[in-house]
Amino acid sequence: MPRVATGESSLDRAVRVLEAFTPDRPELGVTEVARRAGLHVATASRIVARLADHGLLERTPDRRVRIGVRMWELAARASPTRSLRDAAMPYLEDLHAVVGHHAQLAVRDGDDVLFVERLSARDAVVNFSRIAGRLPVHVSSSGVVLLAHAPAEVQERVLARPLERLTAATVSSPAQLRALLAQVRRQGWALLPGFVHADATGVAVPVRDGLGEVVAALSVIVPNDDRAASAVPVLLAAARGIGRSLPVVARP
């Protein structure tokens, strides 16, 4: 049932309309936009029309709706991950060429891991992540690396909530997760066989900026076999290269 929001601004409703679109559902009908945004269909239709007028949304030939090119342009221009992606791409390409499966770059956003770049091959192992896609921070190798180096309050918040399981191998208890985070900090990388999909292993390392702060995670998704650990040295080398290429930004 649509929500009735008292005192909610037009901007708030427009943001809810934009957030209705996900990597799994990049195109929606107006009725589905309304349902996902918790709005009446007439209200959603009016907002969609205004956003389309500005190029932030666009209509497909069958009258469905998707994010517009103008939105992509603005996001690409202002994205705080732009310098990170620019620095990472040469190393990500080399990593992908060596591994032959998926190579990806991710950052933490709240309690999720957000994938900002990914390179794949046609016959690569199954991988559920995608560019601009999210996963709970505790289930993927990138997320675990980022969580291991997150502030203590972030770690405790994640540890205090129910831990979703994607497979039988996914960490499902706070004690297991706490031990895993300590291991990742100690050894400098994460190797998670079957955590997201039984056939795949995620291997990730932290990317540090010039001040030594962890700003991203670099990972590969490879088959779940005894060769997965061989990706660790090339990952570590690539992460060091990315870190050297990042601009040094003074912190307050």
Tab-separated table of N, CA, C and O in Angstrom, residues 87-141:
chain	number	residue	atom	x	y	z
A	87	ALA	N	42.542	5.697	-11.132
A	87	ALA	CA	43.822	5.156	-10.672
A	87	ALA	C	43.850	3.642	-10.772
A	87	ALA	O	44.899	3.041	-11.040
A	88	ALA	N	42.702	3.009	-10.554
A	88	ALA	CA	42.656	1.551	-10.474
A	88	ALA	C	42.622	0.860	-11.830
A	88	ALA	O	43.085	-0.285	-11.949
A	89	MET	N	42.083	1.510	-12.853
A	89	MET	CA	41.802	0.799	-14.106
A	89	MET	C	43.010	0.103	-14.722
A	89	MET	O	42.908	-1.064	-15.137
A	90	PRO	N	44.180	0.735	-14.843
A	90	PRO	CA	45.310	-0.002	-15.453
A	90	PRO	C	45.669	-1.277	-14.681
A	90	PRO	O	45.978	-2.311	-15.283
A	91	TYR	N	45.612	-1.194	-13.359
A	91	TYR	CA	45.939	-2.355	-12.528
A	91	TYR	C	44.816	-3.387	-12.567
A	91	TYR	O	45.067	-4.594	-12.539
A	92	LEU	N	43.580	-2.907	-12.638
A	92	LEU	CA	42.443	-3.815	-12.731
A	92	LEU	C	42.495	-4.597	-14.048
A	92	LEU	O	42.213	-5.804	-14.083
A	93	GLU	N	42.883	-3.919	-15.112
A	93	GLU	CA	42.996	-4.591	-16.410
A	93	GLU	C	44.107	-5.643	-16.392
A	93	GLU	O	43.933	-6.750	-16.925
A	94	ASP	N	45.237	-5.297	-15.786
A	94	ASP	CA	46.334	-6.275	-15.688
A	94	ASP	C	45.922	-7.469	-14.827
A	94	ASP	O	46.207	-8.627	-15.159
A	95	LEU	N	45.253	-7.176	-13.723
A	95	LEU	CA	44.797	-8.234	-12.823
A	95	LEU	C	43.826	-9.164	-13.546
A	95	LEU	O	43.922	-10.398	-13.449
A	96	HIS	N	42.920	-8.571	-14.290
A	96	HIS	CA	41.935	-9.370	-15.034
A	96	HIS	C	42.621	-10.257	-16.071
A	96	HIS	O	42.255	-11.418	-16.256
A	97	ALA	N	43.635	-9.718	-16.737
A	97	ALA	CA	44.356	-10.498	-17.751
A	97	ALA	C	45.069	-11.696	-17.131
A	97	ALA	O	45.124	-12.777	-17.731
A	98	VAL	N	45.592	-11.517	-15.934
A	98	VAL	CA	46.308	-12.608	-15.262
A	98	VAL	C	45.335	-13.661	-14.737
A	98	VAL	O	45.548	-14.871	-14.909
A	99	VAL	N	44.264	-13.208	-14.095
A	99	VAL	CA	43.341	-14.135	-13.432
A	99	VAL	C	42.393	-14.797	-14.415
A	99	VAL	O	42.042	-15.975	-14.285
A	100	GLY	N	41.912	-14.024	-15.390
A	100	GLY	CA	41.036	-14.588	-16.411
A	100	GLY	C	39.592	-14.756	-15.993
A	100	GLY	O	38.787	-15.283	-16.768
A	101	HIS	N	39.238	-14.319	-14.799
A	101	HIS	CA	37.845	-14.387	-14.354
A	101	HIS	C	37.380	-12.959	-14.038
A	101	HIS	O	37.548	-12.073	-14.864
A	102	HIS	N	36.800	-12.727	-12.896
A	102	HIS	CA	36.306	-11.402	-12.550
A	102	HIS	C	37.325	-10.655	-11.691
A	102	HIS	O	37.882	-11.223	-10.747
A	103	ALA	N	37.548	-9.388	-12.011
A	103	ALA	CA	38.366	-8.499	-11.184
A	103	ALA	C	37.507	-7.278	-10.886
A	103	ALA	O	36.879	-6.722	-11.787
A	104	GLN	N	37.471	-6.870	-9.624
A	104	GLN	CA	36.539	-5.802	-9.281
A	104	GLN	C	37.079	-4.906	-8.169
A	104	GLN	O	37.965	-5.288	-7.402
A	105	LEU	N	36.517	-3.705	-8.136
A	105	LEU	CA	36.896	-2.682	-7.172
A	105	LEU	C	35.639	-2.281	-6.418
A	105	LEU	O	34.580	-2.080	-7.017
A	106	ALA	N	35.754	-2.157	-5.087
A	106	ALA	CA	34.574	-1.882	-4.275
A	106	ALA	C	34.916	-0.924	-3.147
A	106	ALA	O	36.069	-0.824	-2.714
A	107	VAL	N	33.896	-0.224	-2.677
A	107	VAL	CA	34.016	0.641	-1.509
A	107	VAL	C	32.897	0.279	-0.542
A	107	VAL	O	31.911	-0.364	-0.919
A	108	ARG	N	33.049	0.707	0.705
A	108	ARG	CA	31.977	0.497	1.678
A	108	ARG	C	31.052	1.703	1.682
A	108	ARG	O	31.507	2.840	1.681
A	109	ASP	N	29.766	1.439	1.670
A	109	ASP	CA	28.767	2.496	1.795
A	109	ASP	C	27.801	2.068	2.888
A	109	ASP	O	26.947	1.211	2.669
A	110	GLY	N	27.969	2.636	4.073
A	110	GLY	CA	27.156	2.204	5.200
A	110	GLY	C	27.491	0.779	5.580
A	110	GLY	O	28.652	0.429	5.806
A	111	ASP	N	26.469	-0.080	5.605
A	111	ASP	CA	26.669	-1.489	5.954
A	111	ASP	C	26.677	-2.382	4.721
A	111	ASP	O	26.539	-3.597	4.825
A	112	ASP	N	26.854	-1.778	3.553
A	112	ASP	CA	26.916	-2.527	2.297
A	112	ASP	C	28.285	-2.346	1.657
A	112	ASP	O	29.003	-1.383	1.930
A	113	VAL	N	28.619	-3.263	0.773
A	113	VAL	CA	29.760	-3.070	-0.110
A	113	VAL	C	29.186	-2.689	-1.470
A	113	VAL	O	28.232	-3.309	-1.964
A	114	LEU	N	29.731	-1.626	-2.050
A	114	LEU	CA	29.260	-1.091	-3.324
A	114	LEU	C	30.359	-1.299	-4.361
A	114	LEU	O	31.496	-0.849	-4.176
A	115	PHE	N	30.024	-1.978	-5.450
A	115	PHE	CA	31.017	-2.292	-6.478
A	115	PHE	C	31.040	-1.162	-7.507
A	115	PHE	O	30.030	-0.876	-8.153
A	116	VAL	N	32.200	-0.531	-7.653
A	116	VAL	CA	32.309	0.643	-8.520
A	116	VAL	C	32.925	0.309	-9.873
A	116	VAL	O	32.832	1.106	-10.804
A	117	GLU	N	33.558	-0.849	-10.002
A	117	GLU	CA	34.093	-1.271	-11.294
A	117	GLU	C	34.237	-2.778	-11.291
A	117	GLU	O	34.481	-3.386	-10.239
A	118	ARG	N	34.054	-3.380	-12.469
A	118	ARG	CA	34.232	-4.826	-12.594
A	118	ARG	C	34.599	-5.161	-14.017
A	118	ARG	O	34.023	-4.616	-14.963
A	119	LEU	N	35.574	-6.055	-14.185
A	119	LEU	CA	35.939	-6.596	-15.484
A	119	LEU	C	35.690	-8.099	-15.450
A	119	LEU	O	36.040	-8.770	-14.483
A	120	SER	N	35.088	-8.624	-16.511
A	120	SER	CA	34.720	-10.039	-16.541
A	120	SER	C	35.103	-10.667	-17.869
A	120	SER	O	35.406	-9.969	-18.844
A	121	ALA	N	35.075	-11.964	-17.902
A	121	ALA	CA	35.329	-12.724	-19.120
A	121	ALA	C	34.098	-13.569	-19.444
A	121	ALA	O	33.313	-13.901	-18.552
A	122	ARG	N	33.942	-13.918	-20.693
A	122	ARG	CA	32.743	-14.633	-21.129
A	122	ARG	C	32.539	-15.944	-20.391
A	122	ARG	O	31.434	-16.275	-19.982
A	123	ASP	N	33.593	-16.687	-20.170
A	123	ASP	CA	33.481	-17.999	-19.532
A	123	ASP	C	33.898	-17.974	-18.062
A	123	ASP	O	34.246	-19.005	-17.498
A	124	ALA	N	33.840	-16.806	-17.453
A	124	ALA	CA	34.246	-16.677	-16.058
A	124	ALA	C	33.258	-17.383	-15.134
A	124	ALA	O	32.094	-17.611	-15.481
A	125	VAL	N	33.718	-17.706	-13.937
A	125	VAL	CA	32.877	-18.354	-12.937
A	125	VAL	C	31.714	-17.430	-12.574
A	125	VAL	O	31.789	-16.208	-12.757
A	126	VAL	N	30.660	-17.995	-12.035
A	126	VAL	CA	29.491	-17.219	-11.642
A	126	VAL	C	29.867	-16.124	-10.648
A	126	VAL	O	30.734	-16.306	-9.792
A	127	ASN	N	29.237	-14.953	-10.798
A	127	ASN	CA	29.515	-13.820	-9.917
A	127	ASN	C	28.233	-13.002	-9.778
A	127	ASN	O	27.659	-12.578	-10.768
A	128	PHE	N	27.791	-12.772	-8.540
A	128	PHE	CA	26.550	-12.042	-8.306
A	128	PHE	C	26.743	-10.530	-8.230
A	128	PHE	O	25.769	-9.784	-8.240
A	129	SER	N	27.981	-10.067	-8.125
A	129	SER	CA	28.198	-8.621	-8.034
A	129	SER	C	28.154	-7.996	-9.423
A	129	SER	O	28.341	-8.666	-10.435
A	130	ARG	N	27.898	-6.693	-9.459
A	130	ARG	CA	27.872	-5.946	-10.705
A	130	ARG	C	28.183	-4.491	-10.404
A	130	ARG	O	28.101	-4.057	-9.266
A	131	ILE	N	28.544	-3.741	-11.438
A	131	ILE	CA	28.839	-2.328	-11.234
A	131	ILE	C	27.607	-1.623	-10.704
A	131	ILE	O	26.498	-1.803	-11.215
A	132	ALA	N	27.812	-0.829	-9.655
A	132	ALA	CA	26.740	-0.111	-8.951
A	132	ALA	C	25.818	-1.055	-8.190
A	132	ALA	O	24.760	-0.642	-7.728
A	133	GLY	N	26.225	-2.308	-8.047
A	133	GLY	CA	25.462	-3.259	-7.248
A	133	GLY	C	25.991	-3.324	-5.827
A	133	GLY	O	27.122	-2.915	-5.541
A	134	ARG	N	25.161	-3.835	-4.934
A	134	ARG	CA	25.504	-3.908	-3.518
A	134	ARG	C	25.347	-5.337	-3.010
A	134	ARG	O	24.552	-6.110	-3.530
A	135	LEU	N	26.117	-5.632	-1.960
A	135	LEU	CA	25.944	-6.852	-1.189
A	135	LEU	C	26.102	-6.486	0.289
A	135	LEU	O	26.805	-5.523	0.620
A	136	PRO	N	25.482	-7.243	1.178
A	136	PRO	CA	25.739	-7.011	2.603
A	136	PRO	C	27.232	-7.129	2.876
A	136	PRO	O	27.920	-7.994	2.322
A	137	VAL	N	27.748	-6.266	3.721
A	137	VAL	CA	29.192	-6.136	3.871
A	137	VAL	C	29.848	-7.408	4.410
A	137	VAL	O	31.040	-7.644	4.179
A	138	HIS	N	29.094	-8.281	5.075
A	138	HIS	CA	29.711	-9.456	5.691
A	138	HIS	C	29.788	-10.670	4.774
A	138	HIS	O	30.418	-11.667	5.146
A	139	VAL	N	29.167	-10.614	3.581
A	139	VAL	CA	29.072	-11.847	2.791
A	139	VAL	C	30.144	-11.983	1.718
A	139	VAL	O	30.410	-13.100	1.262
A	140	SER	N	30.757	-10.882	1.284
A	140	SER	CA	31.708	-10.965	0.178
A	140	SER	C	33.122	-10.700	0.667
A	140	SER	O	33.334	-10.081	1.715
A	141	SER	N	34.101	-11.135	-0.113
A	141	SER	CA	35.493	-10.918	0.280
A	141	SER	C	35.814	-9.428	0.335
A	141	SER	O	36.496	-8.966	1.260
